[in-house]
PDB file of C-alpha atoms in Angstrom:
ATOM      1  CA  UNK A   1     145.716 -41.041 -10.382  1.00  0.00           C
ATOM      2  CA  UNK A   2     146.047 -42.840  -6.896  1.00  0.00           C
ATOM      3  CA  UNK A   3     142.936 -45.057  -7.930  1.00  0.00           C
ATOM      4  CA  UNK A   4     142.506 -46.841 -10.825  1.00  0.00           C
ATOM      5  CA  UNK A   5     140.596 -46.089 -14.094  1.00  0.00           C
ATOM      6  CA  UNK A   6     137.436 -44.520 -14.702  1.00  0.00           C
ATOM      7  CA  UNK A   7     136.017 -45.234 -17.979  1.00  0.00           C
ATOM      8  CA  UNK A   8     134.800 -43.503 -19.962  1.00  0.00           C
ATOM      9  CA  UNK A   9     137.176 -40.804 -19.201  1.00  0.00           C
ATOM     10  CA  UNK A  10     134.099 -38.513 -21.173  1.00  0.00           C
ATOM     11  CA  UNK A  11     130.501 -38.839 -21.842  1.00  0.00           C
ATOM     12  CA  UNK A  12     128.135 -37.345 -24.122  1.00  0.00           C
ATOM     13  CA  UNK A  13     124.515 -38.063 -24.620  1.00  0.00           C
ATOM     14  CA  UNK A  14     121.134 -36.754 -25.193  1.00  0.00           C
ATOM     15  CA  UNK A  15     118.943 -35.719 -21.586  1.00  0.00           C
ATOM     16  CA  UNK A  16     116.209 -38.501 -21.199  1.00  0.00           C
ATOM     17  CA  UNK A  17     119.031 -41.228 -21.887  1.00  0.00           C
ATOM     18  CA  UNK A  18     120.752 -42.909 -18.966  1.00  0.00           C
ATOM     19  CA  UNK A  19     124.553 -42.747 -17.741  1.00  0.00           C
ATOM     20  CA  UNK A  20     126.691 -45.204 -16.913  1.00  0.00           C
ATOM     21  CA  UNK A  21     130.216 -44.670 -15.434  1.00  0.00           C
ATOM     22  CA  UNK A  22     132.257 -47.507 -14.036  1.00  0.00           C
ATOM     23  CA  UNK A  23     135.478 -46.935 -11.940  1.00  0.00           C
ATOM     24  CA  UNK A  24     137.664 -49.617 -10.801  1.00  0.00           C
ATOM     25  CA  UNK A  25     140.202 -49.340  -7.364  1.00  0.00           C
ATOM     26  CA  UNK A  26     143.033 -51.385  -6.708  1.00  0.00           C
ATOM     27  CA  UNK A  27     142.694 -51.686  -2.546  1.00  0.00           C
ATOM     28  CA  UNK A  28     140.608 -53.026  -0.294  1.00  0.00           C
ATOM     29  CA  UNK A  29     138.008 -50.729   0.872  1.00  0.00           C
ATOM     30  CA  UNK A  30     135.638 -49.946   3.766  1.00  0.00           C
ATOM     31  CA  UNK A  31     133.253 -48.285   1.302  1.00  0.00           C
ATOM     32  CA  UNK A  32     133.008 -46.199  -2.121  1.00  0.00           C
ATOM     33  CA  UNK A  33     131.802 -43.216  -2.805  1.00  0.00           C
ATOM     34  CA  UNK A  34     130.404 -41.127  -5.644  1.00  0.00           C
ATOM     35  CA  UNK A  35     130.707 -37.539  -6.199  1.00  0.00           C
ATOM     36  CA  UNK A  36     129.898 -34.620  -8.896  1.00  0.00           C
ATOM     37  CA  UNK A  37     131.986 -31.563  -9.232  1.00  0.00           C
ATOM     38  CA  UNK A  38     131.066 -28.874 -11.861  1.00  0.00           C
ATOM     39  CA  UNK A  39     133.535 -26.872 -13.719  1.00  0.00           C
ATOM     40  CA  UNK A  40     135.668 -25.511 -10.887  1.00  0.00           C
ATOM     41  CA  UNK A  41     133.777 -26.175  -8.139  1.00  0.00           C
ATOM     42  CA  UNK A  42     133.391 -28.035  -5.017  1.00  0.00           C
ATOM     43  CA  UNK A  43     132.853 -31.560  -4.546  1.00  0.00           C
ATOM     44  CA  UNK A  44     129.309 -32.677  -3.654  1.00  0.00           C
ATOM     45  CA  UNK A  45     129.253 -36.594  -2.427  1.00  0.00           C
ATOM     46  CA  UNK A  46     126.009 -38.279  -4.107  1.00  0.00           C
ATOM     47  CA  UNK A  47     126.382 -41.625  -2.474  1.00  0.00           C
ATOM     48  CA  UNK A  48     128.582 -43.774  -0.454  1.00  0.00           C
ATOM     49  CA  UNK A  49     127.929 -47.482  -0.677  1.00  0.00           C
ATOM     50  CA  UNK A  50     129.837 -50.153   2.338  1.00  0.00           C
ATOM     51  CA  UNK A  51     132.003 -53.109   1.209  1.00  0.00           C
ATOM     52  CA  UNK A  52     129.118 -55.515   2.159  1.00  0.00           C
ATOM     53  CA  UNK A  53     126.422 -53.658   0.128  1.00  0.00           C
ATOM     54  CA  UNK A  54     126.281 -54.446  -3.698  1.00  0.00           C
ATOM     55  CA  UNK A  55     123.913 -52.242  -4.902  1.00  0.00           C
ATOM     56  CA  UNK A  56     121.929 -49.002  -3.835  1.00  0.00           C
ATOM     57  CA  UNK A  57     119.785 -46.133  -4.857  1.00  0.00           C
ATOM     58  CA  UNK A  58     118.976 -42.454  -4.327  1.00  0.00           C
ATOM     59  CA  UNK A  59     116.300 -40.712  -6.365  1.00  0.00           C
ATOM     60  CA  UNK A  60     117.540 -41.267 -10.057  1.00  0.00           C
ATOM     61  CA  UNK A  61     121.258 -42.500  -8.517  1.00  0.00           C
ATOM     62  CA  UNK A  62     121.847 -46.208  -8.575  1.00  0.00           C
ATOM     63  CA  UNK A  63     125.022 -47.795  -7.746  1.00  0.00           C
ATOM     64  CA  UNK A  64     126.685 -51.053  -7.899  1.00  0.00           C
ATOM     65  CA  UNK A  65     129.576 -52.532  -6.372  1.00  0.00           C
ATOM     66  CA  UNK A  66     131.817 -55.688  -6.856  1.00  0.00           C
ATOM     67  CA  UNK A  67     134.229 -56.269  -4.323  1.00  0.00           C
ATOM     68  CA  UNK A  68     135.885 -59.201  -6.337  1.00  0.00           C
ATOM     69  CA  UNK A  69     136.372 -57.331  -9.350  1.00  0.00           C
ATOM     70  CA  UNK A  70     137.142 -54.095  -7.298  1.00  0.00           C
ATOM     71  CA  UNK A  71     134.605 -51.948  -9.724  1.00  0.00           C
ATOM     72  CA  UNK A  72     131.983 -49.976  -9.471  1.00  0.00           C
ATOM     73  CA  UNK A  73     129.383 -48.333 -11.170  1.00  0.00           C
ATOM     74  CA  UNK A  74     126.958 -44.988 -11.446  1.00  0.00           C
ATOM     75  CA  UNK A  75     123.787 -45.287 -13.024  1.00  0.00           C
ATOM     76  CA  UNK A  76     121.983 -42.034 -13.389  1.00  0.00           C
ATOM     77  CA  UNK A  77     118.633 -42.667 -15.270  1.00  0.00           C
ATOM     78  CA  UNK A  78     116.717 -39.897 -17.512  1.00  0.00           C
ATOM     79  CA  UNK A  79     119.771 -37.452 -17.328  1.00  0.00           C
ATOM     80  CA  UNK A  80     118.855 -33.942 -17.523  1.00  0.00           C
ATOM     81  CA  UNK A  81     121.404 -31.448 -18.696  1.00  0.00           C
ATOM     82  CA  UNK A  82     121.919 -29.956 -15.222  1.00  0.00           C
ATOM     83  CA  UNK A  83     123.599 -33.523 -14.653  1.00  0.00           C
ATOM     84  CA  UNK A  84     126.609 -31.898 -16.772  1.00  0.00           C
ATOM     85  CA  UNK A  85     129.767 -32.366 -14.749  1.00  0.00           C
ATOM     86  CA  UNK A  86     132.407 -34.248 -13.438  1.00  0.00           C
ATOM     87  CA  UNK A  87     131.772 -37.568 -11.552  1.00  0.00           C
ATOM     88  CA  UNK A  88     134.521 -39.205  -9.243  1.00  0.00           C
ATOM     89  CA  UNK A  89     134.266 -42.582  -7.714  1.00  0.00           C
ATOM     90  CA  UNK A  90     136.310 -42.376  -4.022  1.00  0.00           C
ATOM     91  CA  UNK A  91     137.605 -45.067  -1.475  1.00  0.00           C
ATOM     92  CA  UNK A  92     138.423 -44.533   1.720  1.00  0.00           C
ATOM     93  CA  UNK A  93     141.702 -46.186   1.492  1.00  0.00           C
ATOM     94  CA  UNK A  94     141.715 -47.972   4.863  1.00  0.00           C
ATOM     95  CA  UNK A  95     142.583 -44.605   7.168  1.00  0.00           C
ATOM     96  CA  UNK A  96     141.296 -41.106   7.587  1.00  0.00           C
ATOM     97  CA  UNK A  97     141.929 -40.007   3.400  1.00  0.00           C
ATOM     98  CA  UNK A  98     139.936 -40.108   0.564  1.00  0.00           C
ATOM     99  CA  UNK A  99     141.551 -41.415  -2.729  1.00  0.00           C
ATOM    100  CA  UNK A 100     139.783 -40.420  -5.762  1.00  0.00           C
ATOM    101  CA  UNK A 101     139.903 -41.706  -9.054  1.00  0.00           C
ATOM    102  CA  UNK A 102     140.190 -39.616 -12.469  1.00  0.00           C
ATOM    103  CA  UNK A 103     136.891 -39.004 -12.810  1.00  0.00           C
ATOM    104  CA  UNK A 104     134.713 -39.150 -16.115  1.00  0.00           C
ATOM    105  CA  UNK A 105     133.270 -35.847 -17.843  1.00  0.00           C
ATOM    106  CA  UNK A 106     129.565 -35.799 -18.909  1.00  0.00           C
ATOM    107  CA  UNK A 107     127.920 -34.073 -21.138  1.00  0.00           C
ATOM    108  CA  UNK A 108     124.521 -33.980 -21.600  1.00  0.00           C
ATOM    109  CA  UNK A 109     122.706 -32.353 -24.567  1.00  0.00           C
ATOM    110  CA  UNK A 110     119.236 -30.677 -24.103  1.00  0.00           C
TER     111      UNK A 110
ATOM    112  CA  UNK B   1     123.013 -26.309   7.734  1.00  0.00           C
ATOM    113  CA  UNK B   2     126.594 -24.749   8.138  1.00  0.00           C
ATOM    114  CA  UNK B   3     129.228 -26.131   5.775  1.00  0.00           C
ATOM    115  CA  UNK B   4     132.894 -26.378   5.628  1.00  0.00           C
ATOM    116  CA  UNK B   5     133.938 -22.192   5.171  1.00  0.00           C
ATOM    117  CA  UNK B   6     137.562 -21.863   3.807  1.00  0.00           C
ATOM    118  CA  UNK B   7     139.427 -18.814   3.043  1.00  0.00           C
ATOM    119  CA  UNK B   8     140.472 -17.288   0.833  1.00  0.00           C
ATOM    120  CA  UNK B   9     138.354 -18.379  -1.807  1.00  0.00           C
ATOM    121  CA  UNK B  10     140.991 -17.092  -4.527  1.00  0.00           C
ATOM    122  CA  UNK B  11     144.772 -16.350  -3.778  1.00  0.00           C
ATOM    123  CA  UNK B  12     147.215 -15.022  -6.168  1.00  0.00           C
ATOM    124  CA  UNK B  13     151.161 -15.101  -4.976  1.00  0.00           C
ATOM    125  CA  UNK B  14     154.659 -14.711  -6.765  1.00  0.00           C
ATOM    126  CA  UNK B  15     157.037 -17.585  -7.469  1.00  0.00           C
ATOM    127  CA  UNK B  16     158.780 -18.656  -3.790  1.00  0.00           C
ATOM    128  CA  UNK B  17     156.544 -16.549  -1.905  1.00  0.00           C
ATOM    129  CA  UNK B  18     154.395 -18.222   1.002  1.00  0.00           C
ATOM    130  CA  UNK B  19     150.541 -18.630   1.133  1.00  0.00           C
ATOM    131  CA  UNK B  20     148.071 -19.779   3.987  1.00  0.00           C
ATOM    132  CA  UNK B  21     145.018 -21.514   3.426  1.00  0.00           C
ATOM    133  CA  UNK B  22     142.409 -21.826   6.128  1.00  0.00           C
ATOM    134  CA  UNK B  23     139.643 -24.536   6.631  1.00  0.00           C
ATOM    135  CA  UNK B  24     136.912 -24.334   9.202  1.00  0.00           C
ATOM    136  CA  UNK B  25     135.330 -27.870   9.569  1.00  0.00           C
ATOM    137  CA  UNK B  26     131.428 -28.197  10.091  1.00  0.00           C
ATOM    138  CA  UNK B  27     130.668 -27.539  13.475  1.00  0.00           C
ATOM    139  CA  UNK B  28     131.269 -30.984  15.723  1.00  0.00           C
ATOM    140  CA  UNK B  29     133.202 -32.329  13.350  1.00  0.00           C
ATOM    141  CA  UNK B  30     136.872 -33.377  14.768  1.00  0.00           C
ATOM    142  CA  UNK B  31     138.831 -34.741  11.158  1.00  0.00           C
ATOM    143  CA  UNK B  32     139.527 -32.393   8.350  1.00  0.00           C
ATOM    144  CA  UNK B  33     141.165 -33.434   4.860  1.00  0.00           C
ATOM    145  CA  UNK B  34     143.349 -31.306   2.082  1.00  0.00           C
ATOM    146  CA  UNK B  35     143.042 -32.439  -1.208  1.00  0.00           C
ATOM    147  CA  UNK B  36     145.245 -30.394  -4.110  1.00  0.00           C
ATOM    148  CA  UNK B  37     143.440 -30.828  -7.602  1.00  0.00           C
ATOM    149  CA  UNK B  38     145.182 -29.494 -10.515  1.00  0.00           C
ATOM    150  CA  UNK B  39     143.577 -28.327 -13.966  1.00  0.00           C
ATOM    151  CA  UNK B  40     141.511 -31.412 -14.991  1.00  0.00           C
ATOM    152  CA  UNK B  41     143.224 -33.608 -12.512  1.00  0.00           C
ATOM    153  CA  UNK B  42     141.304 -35.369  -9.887  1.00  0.00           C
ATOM    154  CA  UNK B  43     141.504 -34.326  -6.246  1.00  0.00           C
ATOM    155  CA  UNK B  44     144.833 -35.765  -4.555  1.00  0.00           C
ATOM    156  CA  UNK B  45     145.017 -36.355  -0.814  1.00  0.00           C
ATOM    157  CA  UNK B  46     147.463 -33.973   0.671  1.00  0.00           C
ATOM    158  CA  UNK B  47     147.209 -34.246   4.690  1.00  0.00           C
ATOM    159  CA  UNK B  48     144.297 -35.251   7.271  1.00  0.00           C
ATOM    160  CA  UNK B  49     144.010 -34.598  11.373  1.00  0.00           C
ATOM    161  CA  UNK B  50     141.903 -36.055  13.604  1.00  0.00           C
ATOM    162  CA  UNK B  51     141.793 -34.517  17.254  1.00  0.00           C
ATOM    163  CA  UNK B  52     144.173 -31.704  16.561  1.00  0.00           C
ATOM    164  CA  UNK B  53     146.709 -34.792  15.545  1.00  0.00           C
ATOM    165  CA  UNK B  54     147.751 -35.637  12.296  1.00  0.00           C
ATOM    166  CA  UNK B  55     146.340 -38.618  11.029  1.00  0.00           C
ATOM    167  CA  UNK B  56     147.131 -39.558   7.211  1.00  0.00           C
ATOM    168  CA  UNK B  57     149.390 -38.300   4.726  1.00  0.00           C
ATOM    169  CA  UNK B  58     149.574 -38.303   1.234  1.00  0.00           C
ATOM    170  CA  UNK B  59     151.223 -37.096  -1.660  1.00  0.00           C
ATOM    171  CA  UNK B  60     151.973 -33.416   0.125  1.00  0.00           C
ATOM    172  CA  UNK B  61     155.386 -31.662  -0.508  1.00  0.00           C
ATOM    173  CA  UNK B  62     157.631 -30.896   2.356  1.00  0.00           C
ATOM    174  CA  UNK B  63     157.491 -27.332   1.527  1.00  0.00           C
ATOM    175  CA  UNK B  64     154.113 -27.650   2.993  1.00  0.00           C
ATOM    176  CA  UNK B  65     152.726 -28.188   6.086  1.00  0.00           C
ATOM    177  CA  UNK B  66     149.374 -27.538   8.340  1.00  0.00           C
ATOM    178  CA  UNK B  67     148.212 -28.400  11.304  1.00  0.00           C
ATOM    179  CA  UNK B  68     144.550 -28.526  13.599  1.00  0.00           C
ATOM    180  CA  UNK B  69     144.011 -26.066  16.168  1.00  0.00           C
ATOM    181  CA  UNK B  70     142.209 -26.418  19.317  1.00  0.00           C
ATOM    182  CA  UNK B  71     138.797 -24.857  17.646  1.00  0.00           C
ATOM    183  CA  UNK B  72     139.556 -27.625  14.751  1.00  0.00           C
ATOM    184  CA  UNK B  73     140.179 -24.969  12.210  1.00  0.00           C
ATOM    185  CA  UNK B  74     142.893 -26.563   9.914  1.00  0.00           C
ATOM    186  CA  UNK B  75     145.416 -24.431   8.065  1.00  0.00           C
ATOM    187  CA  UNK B  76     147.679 -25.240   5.090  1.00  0.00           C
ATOM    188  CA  UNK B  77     150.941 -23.317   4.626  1.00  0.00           C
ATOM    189  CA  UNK B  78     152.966 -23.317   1.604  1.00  0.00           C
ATOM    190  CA  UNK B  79     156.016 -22.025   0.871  1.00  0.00           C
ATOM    191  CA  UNK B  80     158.378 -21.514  -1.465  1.00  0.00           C
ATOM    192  CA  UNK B  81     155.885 -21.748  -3.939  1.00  0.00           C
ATOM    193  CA  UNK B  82     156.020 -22.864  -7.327  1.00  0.00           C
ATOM    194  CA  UNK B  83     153.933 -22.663 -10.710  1.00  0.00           C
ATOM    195  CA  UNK B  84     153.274 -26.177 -10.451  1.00  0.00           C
ATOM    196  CA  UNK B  85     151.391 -25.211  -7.232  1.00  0.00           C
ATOM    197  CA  UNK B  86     148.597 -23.296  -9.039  1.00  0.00           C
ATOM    198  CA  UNK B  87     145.451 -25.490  -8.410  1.00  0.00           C
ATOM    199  CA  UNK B  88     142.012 -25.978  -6.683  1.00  0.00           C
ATOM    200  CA  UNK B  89     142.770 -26.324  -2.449  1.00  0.00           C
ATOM    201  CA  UNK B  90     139.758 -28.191  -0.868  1.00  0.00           C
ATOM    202  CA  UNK B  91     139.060 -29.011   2.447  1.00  0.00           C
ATOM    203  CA  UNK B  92     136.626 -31.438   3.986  1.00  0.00           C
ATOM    204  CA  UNK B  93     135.561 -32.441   7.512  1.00  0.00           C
ATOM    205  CA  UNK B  94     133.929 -35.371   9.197  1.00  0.00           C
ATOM    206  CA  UNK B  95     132.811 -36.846  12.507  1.00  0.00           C
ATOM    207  CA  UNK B  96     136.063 -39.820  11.838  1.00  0.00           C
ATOM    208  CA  UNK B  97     135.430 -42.719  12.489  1.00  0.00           C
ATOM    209  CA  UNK B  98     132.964 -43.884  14.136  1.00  0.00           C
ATOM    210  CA  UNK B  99     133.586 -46.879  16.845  1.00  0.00           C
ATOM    211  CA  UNK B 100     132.940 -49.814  15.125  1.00  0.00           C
ATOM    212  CA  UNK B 101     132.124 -48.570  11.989  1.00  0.00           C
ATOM    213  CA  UNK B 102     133.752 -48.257   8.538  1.00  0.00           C
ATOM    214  CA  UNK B 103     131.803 -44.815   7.713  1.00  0.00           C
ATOM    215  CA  UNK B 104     132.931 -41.691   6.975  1.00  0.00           C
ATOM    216  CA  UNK B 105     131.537 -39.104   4.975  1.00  0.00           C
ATOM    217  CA  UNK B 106     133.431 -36.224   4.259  1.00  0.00           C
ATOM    218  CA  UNK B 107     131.946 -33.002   3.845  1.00  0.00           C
ATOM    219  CA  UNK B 108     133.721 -30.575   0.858  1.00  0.00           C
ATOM    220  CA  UNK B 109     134.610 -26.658   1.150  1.00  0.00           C
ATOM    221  CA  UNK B 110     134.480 -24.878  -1.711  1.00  0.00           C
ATOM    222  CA  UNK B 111     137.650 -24.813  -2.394  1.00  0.00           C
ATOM    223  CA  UNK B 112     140.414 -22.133  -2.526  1.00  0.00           C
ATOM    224  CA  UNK B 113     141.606 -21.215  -5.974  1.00  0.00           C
ATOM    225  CA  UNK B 114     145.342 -20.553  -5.726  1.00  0.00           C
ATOM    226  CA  UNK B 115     147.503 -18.953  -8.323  1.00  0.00           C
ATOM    227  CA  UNK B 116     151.072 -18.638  -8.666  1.00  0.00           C
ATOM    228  CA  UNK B 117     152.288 -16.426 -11.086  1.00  0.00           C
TER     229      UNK B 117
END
């Protein structure tokens, strides 16, 4: 990967219970960005969140951001099993390109 | 709301043979991005332009190359292809940057699905 880790690399839990995914980066960014790709598909961006913001929410999305530790993380609360997919944390590594990171997988069960 | 349209949206090709992929950015939008992903890989930045001029470059093999026409279409052409060349091709586009700002969402194609047999 160009980024640095995502962890957990895979997620599995029951729908009502939250998510958590963290992803950490290794440059200093503008701003970081969340998406969710299903099996094969396109990307879809969920939320981008600037340097100077720590924390921010959208509907059941809430993200955090530590510039110091350069990590973030996705919250989604009361998953439903249409959350199933692929989620990617992104900077925008100082120029016109995206670098993603590995992304973590979840599952969740109905 | 129109969206990023590339095409084809699956490509098959032989071994050395050469393939085109072609991106059509969200109308008004002036940068557009390729990004190869592999089989459970994550996306990797290939190539940007911004105003017809390339901007960025990443990880893409000489054996490829693209460019931005005056309509800011984008297209990717690969040659001399190889197995390890099989992936998901996405494109995105975005207004760049704006003056005096650090924000720049990109907006994802669906992809082109190219494999090389």
């Amino acid at each position: 990967s160009q980024q640095g880790e995502e962890d957990p690399q895979a997620l599995s839990i029951q729908e009502g219970e939250n998510a958590t995914m963290n992803c950490s980066y290794k440059t200093s960014i503008n701003n970081l960005q969340w998406y969710r790709q299903n099996s094969g598909r396109g990307l879809v961006h969920l939320i981008l969140i600037r340097s100077n913001e720590r924390e921010k929410h959208s509907g059941r999305l809430r993200v955090t951001l530590d510039t110091s530790k350069k990590s973030s993380s996705l919250l989604i609360t009361a998953s439903r099993a249409a959350d199933t997919a692929s989620y990617f944390c992104a900077t925008d590594g100082g120029g016109f390109k995206t670098i993603f990171g590995a992304g973590t997988r979840l599952f969740v069960k109905a | 709301a129109a969206g990023v349209i590339q095409s084809p949206r699956h490509l098959i090709k032989e071994k050395r043979e050469t393939a085109t992929l072609k991106c059509y950015p969200i109308p008004r939008h002036d940068t557009v991005y390729w990004y190869q992903q592999g089989p459970g890989q994550d996306p990797q930045f290939l190539i940007s332009f911004y105003e017809k001029m390339q901007s960025d470059k990443g990880s893409i093999p000489d054996r490829f190359s693209a460019q931005q026409f005056s309509d800011y279409h984008s297209e990717l052409n690969m040659s001399s292809l190889e197995l390890g060349d099989s992936a998901l091709y996405f494109c995105a586009s975005s207004l760049g940057l704006l003056a005096g700002s650090s924000y720049n969402e990109q907006f994802f194609g669906p992809g082109t699905r190219l494999t090389v047999l």
